[in-house]
mmCIF file of C-alpha atoms and ligand atoms in Angstrom:
data_model
loop_
_atom_site.group_PDB
_atom_site.id
_atom_site.type_symbol
_atom_site.label_atom_id
_atom_site.label_comp_id
_atom_site.label_asym_id
_atom_site.label_seq_id
_atom_site.Cartn_x
_atom_site.Cartn_y
_atom_site.Cartn_z
ATOM 1 C CA UNK E 117 -15.705 5.809 15.321
ATOM 2 C CA UNK E 118 -13.335 8.129 17.161
ATOM 3 C CA UNK E 119 -13.942 11.827 17.608
ATOM 4 C CA UNK E 120 -16.909 14.074 18.285
ATOM 5 C CA UNK E 121 -18.763 17.054 16.870
ATOM 6 C CA UNK E 122 -18.228 20.408 18.515
ATOM 7 C CA UNK E 123 -19.677 23.893 18.149
ATOM 8 C CA UNK E 124 -17.097 26.460 16.994
ATOM 9 C CA UNK E 125 -18.735 29.185 19.113
ATOM 10 C CA UNK E 126 -19.965 27.628 22.369
ATOM 11 C CA UNK E 127 -19.054 24.686 24.594
ATOM 12 C CA UNK E 128 -21.584 22.308 23.023
ATOM 13 C CA UNK E 129 -20.403 18.933 21.739
ATOM 14 C CA UNK E 130 -22.018 15.623 20.822
ATOM 15 C CA UNK E 131 -21.053 12.179 19.558
ATOM 16 C CA UNK E 132 -20.674 11.409 15.878
ATOM 17 C CA UNK E 133 -23.950 10.709 14.095
ATOM 18 C CA UNK E 134 -25.131 10.179 10.535
ATOM 19 C CA UNK E 135 -27.020 13.422 10.124
ATOM 20 C CA UNK E 136 -25.721 16.069 12.514
ATOM 21 C CA UNK E 137 -27.856 19.169 12.814
ATOM 22 C CA UNK E 138 -26.592 22.585 13.843
ATOM 23 C CA UNK E 139 -25.670 23.422 17.444
ATOM 24 C CA UNK E 140 -28.924 23.290 19.469
ATOM 25 C CA UNK E 141 -27.736 26.243 21.579
ATOM 26 C CA UNK E 142 -26.564 28.752 18.960
ATOM 27 C CA UNK E 143 -27.546 27.321 15.565
ATOM 28 C CA UNK E 144 -24.020 27.072 14.120
ATOM 29 C CA UNK E 145 -23.162 24.011 11.993
ATOM 30 C CA UNK E 146 -20.969 21.643 14.023
ATOM 31 C CA UNK E 147 -17.326 20.809 13.354
ATOM 32 C CA UNK E 148 -15.581 17.432 13.387
ATOM 33 C CA UNK E 149 -12.996 17.080 16.149
ATOM 34 C CA UNK E 150 -10.644 14.258 16.964
ATOM 35 C CA UNK E 151 -7.739 13.948 19.297
ATOM 36 C CA UNK E 152 -4.534 14.293 17.330
ATOM 37 C CA UNK E 153 -1.464 12.199 18.041
ATOM 38 C CA UNK E 154 1.378 14.120 19.719
ATOM 39 C CA UNK E 155 3.358 13.901 16.509
ATOM 40 C CA UNK E 156 2.552 12.979 12.920
ATOM 41 C CA UNK E 157 2.339 9.189 12.604
ATOM 42 C CA UNK E 158 3.961 7.387 9.687
ATOM 43 C CA UNK E 159 1.874 8.059 6.585
ATOM 44 C CA UNK E 160 1.366 5.666 3.702
ATOM 45 C CA UNK E 161 -0.297 5.737 0.299
ATOM 46 C CA UNK E 162 -1.128 8.971 -1.487
ATOM 47 C CA UNK E 163 -4.032 11.397 -1.700
ATOM 48 C CA UNK E 164 -6.672 12.208 0.902
ATOM 49 C CA UNK E 165 -6.514 8.892 2.784
ATOM 50 C CA UNK E 166 -2.768 9.180 3.236
ATOM 51 C CA UNK E 167 -3.802 11.392 6.185
ATOM 52 C CA UNK E 168 -6.056 8.747 7.653
ATOM 53 C CA UNK E 169 -4.714 9.189 11.222
ATOM 54 C CA UNK E 170 -6.152 12.738 11.099
ATOM 55 C CA UNK E 171 -9.510 11.865 9.443
ATOM 56 C CA UNK E 172 -12.629 10.038 10.698
ATOM 57 C CA UNK E 173 -11.526 6.404 11.152
ATOM 58 C CA UNK E 174 -13.805 4.720 8.625
ATOM 59 C CA UNK E 175 -13.307 2.382 5.682
ATOM 60 C CA UNK E 176 -12.562 4.752 2.766
ATOM 61 C CA UNK E 177 -14.839 5.089 -0.246
ATOM 62 C CA UNK E 178 -12.113 6.257 -2.590
ATOM 63 C CA UNK E 179 -11.544 7.087 -6.238
ATOM 64 C CA UNK E 180 -7.945 8.200 -5.700
ATOM 65 C CA UNK E 181 -8.865 11.794 -4.747
ATOM 66 C CA UNK E 182 -6.225 14.270 -3.589
ATOM 67 C CA UNK E 183 -2.512 14.037 -4.295
ATOM 68 C CA UNK E 184 -3.032 16.789 -6.881
ATOM 69 C CA UNK E 185 -0.099 18.576 -8.581
ATOM 70 C CA UNK E 186 1.394 21.706 -7.004
ATOM 71 C CA UNK E 187 3.003 23.684 -9.821
ATOM 72 C CA UNK E 188 4.911 26.971 -9.785
ATOM 73 C CA UNK E 189 3.573 29.900 -11.782
ATOM 74 C CA UNK E 190 5.756 30.681 -14.778
ATOM 75 C CA UNK E 191 4.492 34.145 -15.729
ATOM 76 C CA UNK E 192 1.596 35.539 -13.686
ATOM 77 C CA UNK E 193 3.483 35.362 -10.376
ATOM 78 C CA UNK E 194 6.406 37.277 -11.871
ATOM 79 C CA UNK E 195 4.048 39.928 -13.268
ATOM 80 C CA UNK E 196 2.488 40.310 -9.817
ATOM 81 C CA UNK E 197 5.886 40.351 -8.103
ATOM 82 C CA UNK E 198 5.196 37.388 -5.799
ATOM 83 C CA UNK E 199 6.216 33.738 -5.467
ATOM 84 C CA UNK E 200 3.084 32.014 -6.761
ATOM 85 C CA UNK E 201 2.081 28.360 -6.962
ATOM 86 C CA UNK E 202 -1.089 26.641 -8.136
ATOM 87 C CA UNK E 203 -2.651 23.503 -6.662
ATOM 88 C CA UNK E 204 -4.426 21.776 -9.518
ATOM 89 C CA UNK E 205 -7.636 20.532 -7.909
ATOM 90 C CA UNK E 206 -9.224 19.978 -11.310
ATOM 91 C CA UNK E 207 -7.087 16.816 -11.414
ATOM 92 C CA UNK E 208 -9.421 15.150 -8.896
ATOM 93 C CA UNK E 209 -11.566 12.221 -10.152
ATOM 94 C CA UNK E 210 -14.728 14.236 -10.864
ATOM 95 C CA UNK E 211 -12.835 17.403 -11.775
ATOM 96 C CA UNK E 212 -12.959 19.489 -8.603
ATOM 97 C CA UNK E 213 -11.712 19.777 -4.996
ATOM 98 C CA UNK E 214 -15.134 18.643 -3.779
ATOM 99 C CA UNK E 215 -13.994 15.035 -4.170
ATOM 100 C CA UNK E 216 -11.915 15.419 -1.012
ATOM 101 C CA UNK E 217 -15.018 16.256 1.005
ATOM 102 C CA UNK E 218 -17.346 13.830 -0.771
ATOM 103 C CA UNK E 219 -14.973 10.895 -0.235
ATOM 104 C CA UNK E 220 -14.885 11.418 3.538
ATOM 105 C CA UNK E 221 -18.595 12.311 3.813
ATOM 106 C CA UNK E 222 -19.799 9.264 1.862
ATOM 107 C CA UNK E 223 -17.361 6.987 3.738
ATOM 108 C CA UNK E 224 -18.843 8.124 7.067
ATOM 109 C CA UNK E 225 -22.446 7.821 5.838
ATOM 110 C CA UNK E 226 -21.822 4.292 4.553
ATOM 111 C CA UNK E 227 -20.281 3.392 7.912
ATOM 112 C CA UNK E 228 -23.523 4.520 9.591
ATOM 113 C CA UNK E 229 -25.486 2.237 7.257
ATOM 114 C CA UNK E 230 -27.311 4.904 5.254
ATOM 115 C CA UNK E 231 -28.809 3.882 1.915
ATOM 116 C CA UNK E 232 -29.764 7.098 0.132
ATOM 117 C CA UNK E 233 -28.466 10.674 0.323
ATOM 118 C CA UNK E 234 -29.638 14.057 -0.923
ATOM 119 C CA UNK E 235 -27.795 17.323 -1.494
ATOM 120 C CA UNK E 236 -28.341 20.610 -3.291
ATOM 121 C CA UNK E 237 -25.564 21.827 -5.564
ATOM 122 C CA UNK E 238 -24.857 24.059 -8.512
ATOM 123 C CA UNK E 239 -22.777 21.317 -10.049
ATOM 124 C CA UNK E 240 -19.360 20.316 -8.715
ATOM 125 C CA UNK E 241 -20.456 19.141 -5.277
ATOM 126 C CA UNK E 242 -23.405 17.325 -6.852
ATOM 127 C CA UNK E 243 -21.118 15.498 -9.271
ATOM 128 C CA UNK E 244 -18.716 14.578 -6.465
ATOM 129 C CA UNK E 245 -21.455 13.286 -4.169
ATOM 130 C CA UNK E 246 -23.089 11.343 -7.035
ATOM 131 C CA UNK E 247 -19.773 9.712 -7.957
ATOM 132 C CA UNK E 248 -18.879 8.617 -4.420
ATOM 133 C CA UNK E 249 -22.446 7.460 -3.744
ATOM 134 C CA UNK E 250 -22.232 5.314 -6.895
ATOM 135 C CA UNK E 251 -18.881 3.948 -5.731
ATOM 136 C CA UNK E 252 -20.350 3.121 -2.304
ATOM 137 C CA UNK E 253 -23.551 1.619 -3.734
ATOM 138 C CA UNK E 254 -25.758 4.316 -2.202
ATOM 139 C CA UNK E 255 -28.641 6.094 -3.895
ATOM 140 C CA UNK E 256 -28.287 9.839 -4.485
ATOM 141 C CA UNK E 257 -30.788 12.592 -5.239
ATOM 142 C CA UNK E 258 -29.405 15.968 -6.311
ATOM 143 C CA UNK E 259 -31.414 19.187 -6.247
ATOM 144 C CA UNK E 260 -29.931 21.711 -8.675
ATOM 145 C CA UNK E 261 -30.842 25.230 -9.721
ATOM 146 C CA UNK E 262 -32.342 25.329 -13.219
ATOM 147 C CA UNK E 263 -29.522 27.552 -14.532
ATOM 148 C CA UNK E 264 -26.658 25.151 -13.658
ATOM 149 C CA UNK E 265 -24.229 24.182 -16.437
ATOM 150 C CA UNK E 266 -25.578 21.414 -18.702
ATOM 151 C CA UNK E 267 -22.291 19.549 -18.697
ATOM 152 C CA UNK E 268 -22.328 19.404 -14.907
ATOM 153 C CA UNK E 269 -25.906 18.116 -14.905
ATOM 154 C CA UNK E 270 -25.019 15.458 -17.490
ATOM 155 C CA UNK E 271 -22.135 14.332 -15.285
ATOM 156 C CA UNK E 272 -24.392 13.988 -12.226
ATOM 157 C CA UNK E 273 -26.869 11.887 -14.215
ATOM 158 C CA UNK E 274 -24.118 9.719 -15.664
ATOM 159 C CA UNK E 275 -23.344 8.480 -12.127
ATOM 160 C CA UNK E 276 -26.936 7.269 -11.870
ATOM 161 C CA UNK E 277 -28.066 9.957 -9.454
ATOM 162 C CA UNK E 278 -31.602 11.241 -9.588
ATOM 163 C CA UNK E 279 -31.619 14.866 -10.719
ATOM 164 C CA UNK E 280 -34.286 17.306 -9.572
ATOM 165 C CA UNK E 281 -34.181 20.687 -11.292
ATOM 166 C CA UNK E 282 -35.475 23.469 -9.080
ATOM 167 C CA UNK E 283 -36.611 26.745 -10.670
ATOM 168 C CA UNK E 284 -35.801 30.062 -9.034
ATOM 169 C CA UNK E 285 -32.723 31.264 -7.168
ATOM 170 C CA UNK E 286 -30.145 28.976 -5.535
ATOM 171 C CA UNK E 287 -31.726 28.805 -2.020
ATOM 172 C CA UNK E 288 -34.827 27.172 -3.531
ATOM 173 C CA UNK E 289 -32.739 24.064 -4.285
ATOM 174 C CA UNK E 290 -31.681 23.852 -0.618
ATOM 175 C CA UNK E 291 -35.276 24.145 0.578
ATOM 176 C CA UNK E 292 -36.445 21.514 -1.926
ATOM 177 C CA UNK E 293 -33.754 19.062 -0.738
ATOM 178 C CA UNK E 294 -34.668 19.573 2.924
ATOM 179 C CA UNK E 295 -38.381 19.190 2.149
ATOM 180 C CA UNK E 296 -37.798 15.925 0.241
ATOM 181 C CA UNK E 297 -35.820 14.502 3.185
ATOM 182 C CA UNK E 298 -38.662 15.305 5.575
ATOM 183 C CA UNK E 299 -41.122 13.525 3.275
ATOM 184 C CA UNK E 300 -38.997 10.427 2.603
ATOM 185 C CA UNK E 301 -37.505 9.116 5.875
ATOM 186 C CA UNK E 302 -34.803 6.942 4.282
ATOM 187 C CA UNK E 303 -33.477 9.907 2.284
ATOM 188 C CA UNK E 304 -30.798 11.708 4.327
ATOM 189 C CA UNK E 305 -29.784 15.322 3.734
ATOM 190 C CA UNK E 306 -25.995 15.320 3.256
ATOM 191 C CA UNK E 307 -25.292 19.004 2.740
ATOM 192 C CA UNK E 308 -21.764 19.688 1.548
ATOM 193 C CA UNK E 309 -22.120 23.248 2.867
ATOM 194 C CA UNK E 310 -22.969 22.138 6.395
ATOM 195 C CA UNK E 311 -21.622 18.620 6.932
ATOM 196 C CA UNK E 312 -18.704 18.425 9.374
ATOM 197 C CA UNK E 313 -17.469 15.295 7.554
ATOM 198 C CA UNK E 314 -17.273 17.093 4.208
ATOM 199 C CA UNK E 315 -15.223 19.878 5.775
ATOM 200 C CA UNK E 316 -12.973 17.317 7.501
ATOM 201 C CA UNK E 317 -12.097 15.897 4.074
ATOM 202 C CA UNK E 318 -11.108 19.325 2.775
ATOM 203 C CA UNK E 319 -8.515 19.665 5.531
ATOM 204 C CA UNK E 320 -6.454 17.200 3.487
ATOM 205 C CA UNK E 321 -5.667 20.070 1.098
ATOM 206 C CA UNK E 322 -3.796 21.871 3.896
ATOM 207 C CA UNK E 323 -2.040 18.664 4.981
ATOM 208 C CA UNK E 324 -0.975 18.045 1.395
ATOM 209 C CA UNK E 325 0.255 21.608 0.830
ATOM 210 C CA UNK E 326 2.301 21.291 4.002
ATOM 211 C CA UNK E 327 3.860 18.002 2.982
ATOM 212 C CA UNK E 328 4.373 19.132 -0.666
ATOM 213 C CA UNK E 329 6.464 22.035 0.640
ATOM 214 C CA UNK E 330 8.296 20.096 3.377
ATOM 215 C CA UNK E 331 6.195 21.999 5.987
ATOM 216 C CA UNK E 332 7.501 25.343 4.731
ATOM 217 C CA UNK E 333 3.943 26.544 4.046
ATOM 218 C CA UNK E 334 3.211 29.655 1.948
ATOM 219 C CA UNK E 335 2.485 32.978 3.635
ATOM 220 C CA UNK E 336 -0.838 33.270 1.790
ATOM 221 C CA UNK E 337 -3.523 31.010 0.357
ATOM 222 C CA UNK E 338 -6.261 32.602 -1.756
ATOM 223 C CA UNK E 339 -9.543 30.769 -2.257
ATOM 224 C CA UNK E 340 -12.973 31.416 -3.766
ATOM 225 C CA UNK E 341 -15.635 31.352 -1.041
ATOM 226 C CA UNK E 342 -19.259 30.285 -1.503
ATOM 227 C CA UNK E 343 -20.351 27.939 1.287
ATOM 228 C CA UNK E 344 -16.841 28.273 2.678
ATOM 229 C CA UNK E 345 -16.044 24.580 3.259
ATOM 230 C CA UNK E 346 -12.741 24.929 1.373
ATOM 231 C CA UNK E 347 -11.766 28.076 3.272
ATOM 232 C CA UNK E 348 -12.651 26.551 6.651
ATOM 233 C CA UNK E 349 -11.098 23.199 5.764
ATOM 234 C CA UNK E 350 -7.813 24.947 4.953
ATOM 235 C CA UNK E 351 -7.809 27.018 8.158
ATOM 236 C CA UNK E 352 -8.667 23.960 10.270
ATOM 237 C CA UNK E 353 -6.169 21.762 8.405
ATOM 238 C CA UNK E 354 -3.346 24.241 8.916
ATOM 239 C CA UNK E 355 -4.395 24.564 12.591
ATOM 240 C CA UNK E 356 -4.012 20.783 12.890
ATOM 241 C CA UNK E 357 -0.481 21.087 11.473
ATOM 242 C CA UNK E 358 0.297 23.728 14.122
ATOM 243 C CA UNK E 359 -1.077 21.397 16.840
ATOM 244 C CA UNK E 360 1.163 18.632 15.481
ATOM 245 C CA UNK E 361 4.166 20.961 15.712
ATOM 246 C CA UNK E 362 4.833 20.738 11.956
ATOM 247 C CA UNK E 363 4.326 24.429 11.131
ATOM 248 C CA UNK E 364 4.641 27.495 13.337
ATOM 249 C CA UNK E 365 1.573 29.449 12.268
ATOM 250 C CA UNK E 366 -1.502 29.216 10.073
ATOM 251 C CA UNK E 367 -0.952 31.033 6.748
ATOM 252 C CA UNK E 368 -3.145 34.021 5.948
ATOM 253 C CA UNK E 369 -6.075 32.434 4.111
ATOM 254 C CA UNK E 370 -7.966 35.006 2.031
ATOM 255 C CA UNK E 371 -11.535 34.853 0.731
ATOM 256 C CA UNK E 372 -12.636 35.925 -2.736
ATOM 257 C CA UNK E 373 -16.253 36.334 -3.803
ATOM 258 C CA UNK E 374 -17.941 37.508 -6.974
ATOM 259 C CA UNK E 375 -19.182 41.087 -6.546
ATOM 260 C CA UNK E 376 -22.572 39.853 -7.774
ATOM 261 C CA UNK E 377 -22.962 37.784 -4.591
ATOM 262 C CA UNK E 378 -20.603 38.809 -1.786
ATOM 263 C CA UNK E 379 -22.253 38.417 1.656
ATOM 264 C CA UNK E 380 -18.946 37.575 3.379
ATOM 265 C CA UNK E 381 -16.990 40.444 1.806
ATOM 266 C CA UNK E 382 -19.718 42.969 2.638
ATOM 267 C CA UNK E 383 -19.861 41.816 6.268
ATOM 268 C CA UNK E 384 -16.061 41.804 6.508
ATOM 269 C CA UNK E 385 -15.867 45.380 5.222
ATOM 270 C CA UNK E 386 -18.548 46.504 7.667
ATOM 271 C CA UNK E 387 -16.851 44.732 10.584
ATOM 272 C CA UNK E 388 -19.870 42.490 11.161
ATOM 273 C CA UNK E 389 -19.866 39.008 12.677
ATOM 274 C CA UNK E 390 -22.597 37.555 10.422
ATOM 275 C CA UNK E 391 -22.926 37.494 6.607
ATOM 276 C CA UNK E 392 -24.574 40.571 5.088
ATOM 277 C CA UNK E 393 -27.988 40.258 3.488
ATOM 278 C CA UNK E 394 -27.480 40.436 -0.253
ATOM 279 C CA UNK E 395 -29.687 40.134 -3.295
ATOM 280 C CA UNK E 396 -27.698 37.641 -5.374
ATOM 281 C CA UNK E 397 -27.015 38.571 -8.991
ATOM 282 C CA UNK E 398 -25.828 36.219 -11.738
ATOM 283 C CA UNK E 399 -22.124 35.429 -11.975
ATOM 284 C CA UNK E 400 -19.944 33.222 -14.179
ATOM 285 C CA UNK E 401 -18.359 32.015 -10.916
ATOM 286 C CA UNK E 402 -21.407 29.867 -10.218
ATOM 287 C CA UNK E 403 -19.583 27.797 -7.594
ATOM 288 C CA UNK E 404 -19.486 30.739 -5.162
ATOM 289 C CA UNK E 405 -22.960 32.201 -5.692
ATOM 290 C CA UNK E 406 -24.282 31.436 -2.201
ATOM 291 C CA UNK E 407 -26.187 34.350 -0.678
ATOM 292 C CA UNK E 408 -26.617 32.942 2.837
ATOM 293 C CA UNK E 409 -23.723 30.585 3.674
ATOM 294 C CA UNK E 410 -24.697 28.449 6.716
ATOM 295 C CA UNK E 411 -21.125 28.663 8.026
ATOM 296 C CA UNK E 412 -20.878 32.413 7.426
ATOM 297 C CA UNK E 413 -20.236 33.417 11.049
ATOM 298 C CA UNK E 414 -17.494 30.825 11.295
ATOM 299 C CA UNK E 415 -15.880 32.058 8.048
ATOM 300 C CA UNK E 416 -15.848 35.676 9.262
ATOM 301 C CA UNK E 417 -14.394 34.708 12.650
ATOM 302 C CA UNK E 418 -11.715 32.571 10.990
ATOM 303 C CA UNK E 419 -10.802 35.329 8.506
ATOM 304 C CA UNK E 420 -10.087 37.715 11.384
ATOM 305 C CA UNK E 421 -8.232 35.066 13.346
ATOM 306 C CA UNK E 422 -5.779 34.232 10.530
ATOM 307 C CA UNK E 423 -5.425 37.820 9.299
ATOM 308 C CA UNK E 424 -6.994 37.071 5.932
ATOM 309 C CA UNK E 425 -8.623 39.612 3.664
ATOM 310 C CA UNK E 426 -11.945 39.357 1.847
ATOM 311 C CA UNK E 427 -12.343 40.886 -1.599
ATOM 312 C CA UNK E 428 -15.091 40.987 -4.207
ATOM 313 C CA UNK E 429 -14.203 40.802 -7.893
ATOM 314 C CA UNK E 430 -16.148 41.996 -10.937
ATOM 315 C CA UNK E 431 -17.347 39.743 -13.753
ATOM 316 C CA UNK E 432 -14.868 41.509 -16.060
ATOM 317 C CA UNK E 433 -11.949 40.743 -13.742
ATOM 318 C CA UNK E 434 -13.031 37.096 -13.380
ATOM 319 C CA UNK E 435 -13.229 36.666 -17.161
ATOM 320 C CA UNK E 436 -9.866 38.382 -17.681
ATOM 321 C CA UNK E 437 -8.211 36.014 -15.191
ATOM 322 C CA UNK E 438 -10.035 33.066 -16.767
ATOM 323 C CA UNK E 439 -8.544 33.966 -20.162
ATOM 324 C CA UNK E 440 -5.087 34.678 -18.747
ATOM 325 C CA UNK E 441 -4.591 31.358 -16.918
ATOM 326 C CA UNK E 442 -4.620 29.064 -19.987
ATOM 327 C CA UNK E 443 -2.610 31.499 -22.151
ATOM 328 C CA UNK E 444 0.042 32.437 -19.597
ATOM 329 C CA UNK E 445 0.275 29.212 -17.620
ATOM 330 C CA UNK E 446 -1.361 26.424 -19.655
ATOM 331 C CA UNK E 447 -4.075 26.006 -17.027
ATOM 332 C CA UNK E 448 -7.675 25.602 -18.205
ATOM 333 C CA UNK E 449 -9.963 26.081 -15.219
ATOM 334 C CA UNK E 450 -13.559 26.904 -14.418
ATOM 335 C CA UNK E 451 -14.485 30.584 -13.905
ATOM 336 C CA UNK E 452 -14.892 30.059 -10.147
ATOM 337 C CA UNK E 453 -11.180 29.163 -9.937
ATOM 338 C CA UNK E 454 -10.318 32.249 -11.976
ATOM 339 C CA UNK E 455 -12.173 34.387 -9.427
ATOM 340 C CA UNK E 456 -9.453 33.503 -6.901
ATOM 341 C CA UNK E 457 -6.787 34.664 -9.366
ATOM 342 C CA UNK E 458 -8.641 37.935 -9.895
ATOM 343 C CA UNK E 459 -8.868 38.285 -6.109
ATOM 344 C CA UNK E 460 -5.131 37.728 -5.772
ATOM 345 C CA UNK E 461 -4.463 40.917 -7.763
ATOM 346 C CA UNK E 462 -6.926 42.834 -5.578
ATOM 347 C CA UNK E 463 -5.273 41.549 -2.390
ATOM 348 C CA UNK E 464 -1.874 42.719 -3.654
ATOM 349 C CA UNK E 465 -3.278 46.155 -4.567
ATOM 350 C CA UNK E 466 -4.706 46.501 -1.062
ATOM 351 C CA UNK E 467 -1.470 45.514 0.618
ATOM 352 C CA UNK E 468 -2.641 42.208 2.117
ATOM 353 C CA UNK E 469 0.048 40.464 0.067
ATOM 354 C CA UNK E 470 3.377 42.274 -0.328
ATOM 355 C CA UNK E 471 6.030 41.984 -3.050
ATOM 356 C CA UNK E 472 8.194 38.892 -2.800
ATOM 357 C CA UNK E 473 5.819 36.997 -0.501
ATOM 358 C CA UNK E 474 4.643 33.463 -1.264
ATOM 359 C CA UNK E 475 1.092 32.473 -2.169
ATOM 360 C CA UNK E 476 -0.788 29.381 -3.288
ATOM 361 C CA UNK E 477 -3.997 29.549 -5.295
ATOM 362 C CA UNK E 478 -5.909 26.266 -5.360
ATOM 363 C CA UNK E 479 -7.436 26.080 -8.847
ATOM 364 C CA UNK E 480 -10.637 24.497 -7.641
ATOM 365 C CA UNK E 481 -12.063 22.894 -10.774
ATOM 366 C CA UNK E 482 -11.375 21.917 -14.374
ATOM 367 C CA UNK E 483 -12.481 24.101 -17.270
ATOM 368 C CA UNK E 484 -13.748 21.049 -19.152
ATOM 369 C CA UNK E 485 -17.215 21.154 -17.594
ATOM 370 C CA UNK E 486 -17.793 24.569 -19.172
ATOM 371 C CA UNK E 487 -20.273 27.271 -18.328
HETATM 372 ZN ZN1 ZN U 98 -23.096 26.591 19.787
#
């Protein structure tokens, strides 16, 4: 397998392995790196694996993920005075963008000969991992917080994954997953929030946006941030396109969090390098309720590097955006996706995005799973 794992903050690097830990020198989760060709090779097929020359070179475990529609806004963009497009990630096989990461992660794990994987998730990542594990013939154990949406839990179980409900706040599910992997040697912790392979799969969203728009990428991309894999995948993916000479600069990628749990936004506002300590409250945007994102330092550094903003949005604003999207645009999404829309308005008010500029909001998941 070509490529290596590198630390985003120090010089450390190591070969590819099935279960990479954080950097032994500074504790940061590692990042997948591979030499890129000098120019974009001929691409074939559609979806995530169309960009195979840029991904880990493994046999794909695929359900046709990626290749999602990019549609112009009809009304909300005009109201906001910007050129707005939506990337409909709810059209992925399990209903969210996480399929991009899960497809690449499970493909790599299968290549390494693993038999059984564990993850902790509030729903979408769990469903994605369970689906791709089923496709690959691997066992999966998912640790979920007790308050996760019932429809999401039913979906995880439908794929034959073992479901372990963990009482208490979200971090308890992470600890339970790690504990189980220590106790059962053949069970491997495949964290979507930390795995470099998961993040590598999410870069395909940037590649696709570039190709969808004939490499005339938008000035802004606005995403909900929990663990930050989508945010970092986009920044890294656009950076790859710069390295390939296809675009001139990385768009400003902005981070939106729910005010109830906003460690990145708080740290950004205070000018800090590491996520702020927060006491997480409940939010309808359950996909972003992560109080201590393992890649937090990397997210904050990347935000400053690409000139992105970080904004927190209230529950009222999230719900208003969630109601507006289906009525104004015909787009039924999960509340976490609506948080990005609510954040878009805040970014315009604060002058991060100016009238007439172009923006893409990836609508991260379908509304059909409900909350
Ligand atoms: Zn390091």
